[in-house]
mmCIF file of C-alpha atoms in Angstrom:
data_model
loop_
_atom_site.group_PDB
_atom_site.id
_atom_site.type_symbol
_atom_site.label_atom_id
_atom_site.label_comp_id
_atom_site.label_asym_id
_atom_site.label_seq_id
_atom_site.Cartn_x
_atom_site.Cartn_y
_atom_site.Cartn_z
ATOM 1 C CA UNK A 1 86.588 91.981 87.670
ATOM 2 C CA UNK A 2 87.923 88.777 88.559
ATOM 3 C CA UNK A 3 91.038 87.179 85.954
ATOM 4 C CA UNK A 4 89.358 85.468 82.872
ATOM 5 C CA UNK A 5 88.974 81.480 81.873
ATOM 6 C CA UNK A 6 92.054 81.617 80.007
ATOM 7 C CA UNK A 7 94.343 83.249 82.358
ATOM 8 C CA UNK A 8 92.817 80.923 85.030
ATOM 9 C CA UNK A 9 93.765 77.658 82.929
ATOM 10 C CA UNK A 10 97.291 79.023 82.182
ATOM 11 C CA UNK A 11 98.298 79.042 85.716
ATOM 12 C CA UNK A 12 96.592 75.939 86.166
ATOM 13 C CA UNK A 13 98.238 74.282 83.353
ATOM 14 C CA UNK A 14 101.524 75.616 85.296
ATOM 15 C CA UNK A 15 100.704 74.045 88.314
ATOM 16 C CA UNK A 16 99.361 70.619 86.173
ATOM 17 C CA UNK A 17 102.898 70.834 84.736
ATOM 18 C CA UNK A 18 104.395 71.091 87.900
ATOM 19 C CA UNK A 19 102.868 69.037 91.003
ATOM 20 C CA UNK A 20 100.325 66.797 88.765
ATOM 21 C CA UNK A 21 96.979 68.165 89.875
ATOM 22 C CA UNK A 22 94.852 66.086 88.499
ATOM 23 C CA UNK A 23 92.839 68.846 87.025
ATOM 24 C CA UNK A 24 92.329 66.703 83.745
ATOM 25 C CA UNK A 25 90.997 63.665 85.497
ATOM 26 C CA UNK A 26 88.876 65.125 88.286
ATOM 27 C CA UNK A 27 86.444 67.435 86.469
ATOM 28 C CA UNK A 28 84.833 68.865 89.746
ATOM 29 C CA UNK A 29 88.106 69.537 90.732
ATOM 30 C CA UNK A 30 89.315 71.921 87.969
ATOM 31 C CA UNK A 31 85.622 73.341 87.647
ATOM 32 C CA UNK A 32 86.469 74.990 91.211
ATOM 33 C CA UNK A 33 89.491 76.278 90.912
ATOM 34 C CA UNK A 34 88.615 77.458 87.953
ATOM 35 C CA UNK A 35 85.392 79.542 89.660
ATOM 36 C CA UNK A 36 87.514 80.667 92.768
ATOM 37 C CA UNK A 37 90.147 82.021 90.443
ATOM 38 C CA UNK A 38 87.756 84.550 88.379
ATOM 39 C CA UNK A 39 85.681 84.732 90.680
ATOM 40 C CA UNK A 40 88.407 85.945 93.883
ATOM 41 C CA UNK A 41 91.672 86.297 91.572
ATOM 42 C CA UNK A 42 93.647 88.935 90.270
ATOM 43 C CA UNK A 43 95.878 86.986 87.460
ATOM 44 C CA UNK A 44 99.511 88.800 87.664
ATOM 45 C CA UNK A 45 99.551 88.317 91.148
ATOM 46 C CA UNK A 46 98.002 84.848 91.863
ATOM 47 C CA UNK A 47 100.114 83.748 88.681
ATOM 48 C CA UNK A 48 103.762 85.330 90.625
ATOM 49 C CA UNK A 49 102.196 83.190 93.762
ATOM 50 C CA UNK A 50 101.523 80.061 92.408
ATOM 51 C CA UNK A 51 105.639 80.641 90.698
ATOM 52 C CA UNK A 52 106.765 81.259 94.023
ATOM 53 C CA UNK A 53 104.860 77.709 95.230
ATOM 54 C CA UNK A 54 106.093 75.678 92.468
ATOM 55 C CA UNK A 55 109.888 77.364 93.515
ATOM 56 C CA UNK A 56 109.827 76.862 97.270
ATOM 57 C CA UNK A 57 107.487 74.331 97.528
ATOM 58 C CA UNK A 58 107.406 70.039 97.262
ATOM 59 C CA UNK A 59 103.476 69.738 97.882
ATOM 60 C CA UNK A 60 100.696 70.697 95.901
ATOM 61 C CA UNK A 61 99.635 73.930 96.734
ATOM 62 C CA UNK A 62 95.773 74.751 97.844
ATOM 63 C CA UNK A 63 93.829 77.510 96.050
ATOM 64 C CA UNK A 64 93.887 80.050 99.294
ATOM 65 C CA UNK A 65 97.780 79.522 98.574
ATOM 66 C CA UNK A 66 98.001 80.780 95.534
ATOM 67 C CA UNK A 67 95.470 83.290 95.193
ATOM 68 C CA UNK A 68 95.712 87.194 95.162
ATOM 69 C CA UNK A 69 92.157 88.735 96.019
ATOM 70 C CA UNK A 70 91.678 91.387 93.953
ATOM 71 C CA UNK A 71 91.323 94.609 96.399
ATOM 72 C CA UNK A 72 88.352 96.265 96.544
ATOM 73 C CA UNK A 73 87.800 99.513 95.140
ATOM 74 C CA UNK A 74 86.324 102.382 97.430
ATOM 75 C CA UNK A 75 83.434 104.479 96.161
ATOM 76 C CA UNK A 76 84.020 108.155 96.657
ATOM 77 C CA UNK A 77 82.320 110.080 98.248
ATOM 78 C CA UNK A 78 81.345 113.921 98.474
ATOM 79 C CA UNK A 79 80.816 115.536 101.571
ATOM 80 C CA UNK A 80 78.555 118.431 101.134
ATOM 81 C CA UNK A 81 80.013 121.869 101.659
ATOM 82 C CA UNK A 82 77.627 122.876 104.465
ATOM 83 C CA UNK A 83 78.452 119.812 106.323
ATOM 84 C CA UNK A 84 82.482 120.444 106.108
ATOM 85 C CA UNK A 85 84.609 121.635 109.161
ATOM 86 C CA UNK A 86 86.020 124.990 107.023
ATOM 87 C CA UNK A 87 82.631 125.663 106.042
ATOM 88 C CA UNK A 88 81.138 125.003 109.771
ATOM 89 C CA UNK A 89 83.808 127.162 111.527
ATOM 90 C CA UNK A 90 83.024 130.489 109.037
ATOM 91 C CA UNK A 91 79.025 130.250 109.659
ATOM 92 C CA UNK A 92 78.268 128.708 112.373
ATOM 93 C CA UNK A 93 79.160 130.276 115.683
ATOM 94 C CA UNK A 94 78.178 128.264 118.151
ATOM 95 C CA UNK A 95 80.310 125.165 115.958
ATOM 96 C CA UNK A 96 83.335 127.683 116.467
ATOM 97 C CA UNK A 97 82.865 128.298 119.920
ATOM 98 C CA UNK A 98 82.489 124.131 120.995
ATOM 99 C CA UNK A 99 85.230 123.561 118.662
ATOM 100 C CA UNK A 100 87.517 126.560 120.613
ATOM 101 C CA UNK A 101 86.531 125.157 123.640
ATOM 102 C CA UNK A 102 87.298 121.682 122.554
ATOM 103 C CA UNK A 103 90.602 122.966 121.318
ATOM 104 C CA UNK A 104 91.737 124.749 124.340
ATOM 105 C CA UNK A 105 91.298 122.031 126.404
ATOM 106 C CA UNK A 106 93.340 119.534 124.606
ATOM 107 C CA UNK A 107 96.047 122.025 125.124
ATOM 108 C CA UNK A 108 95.468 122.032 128.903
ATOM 109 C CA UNK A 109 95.609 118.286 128.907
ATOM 110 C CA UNK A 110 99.084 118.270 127.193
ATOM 111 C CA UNK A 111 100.455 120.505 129.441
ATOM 112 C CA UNK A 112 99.108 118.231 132.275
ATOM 113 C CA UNK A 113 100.431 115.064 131.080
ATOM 114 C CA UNK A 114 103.299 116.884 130.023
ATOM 115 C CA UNK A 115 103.937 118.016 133.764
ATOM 116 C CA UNK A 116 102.932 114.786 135.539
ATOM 117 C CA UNK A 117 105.948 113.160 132.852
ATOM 118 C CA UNK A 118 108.616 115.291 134.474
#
């Protein structure tokens, strides 16, 4: 979930205070920011990004300035026992056997490379 109204129009009051937006006057203007900052924004961070701005900074800043995106969470997900490499190596044999194979000859390649180095 994005930051709320409120904790959008506190950091744009800050930045009002600050480099004179125009946010008050230009209706459009402080309609989008304040949809790209719920919408995109995490507050604590875009609010310590628009601080740094206003510190280091003499020009207005843009939105894609200040904004933290809010990461996106992962859905977990469970890989059936059957399907799992532990499970595949106990019951089925010819799995074992491609994976031994497999395995033996990634050793043989390191000792290649490994002789070709010296």
């Amino acid at each position: 979930m994005g930051m709320t109204k409120k904790e959008a129009t506190t950091i744009m009051s800050l930045l009002e205070t600050a480099f004179v937006m125009n946010f008050p006057e230009d209706d459009l203007k402080a309609k989008l920011w304040i949809e790209q900052l719920t919408k995109y924004g995490e507050y604590e961070g875009t609010l310590l990004k628009a601080k740094q701005h206003i510190s280091r900074s003499k020009f207005k800043p843009t939105i894609s300035e200040i904004l933290k995106i809010q990461p996106k969470k992962a859905e977990s997900v469970t890989v059936p026992e059957k399907e799992t490499h532990v499970y595949k190596m106990k019951h089925d044999s010819e799995y074992a056997s491609q994976y031994r194979k497999l395995k033996e000859r990634w050793e043989q390649l390191k000792r290649e490379w490994a002789e070709e180095d010296e």
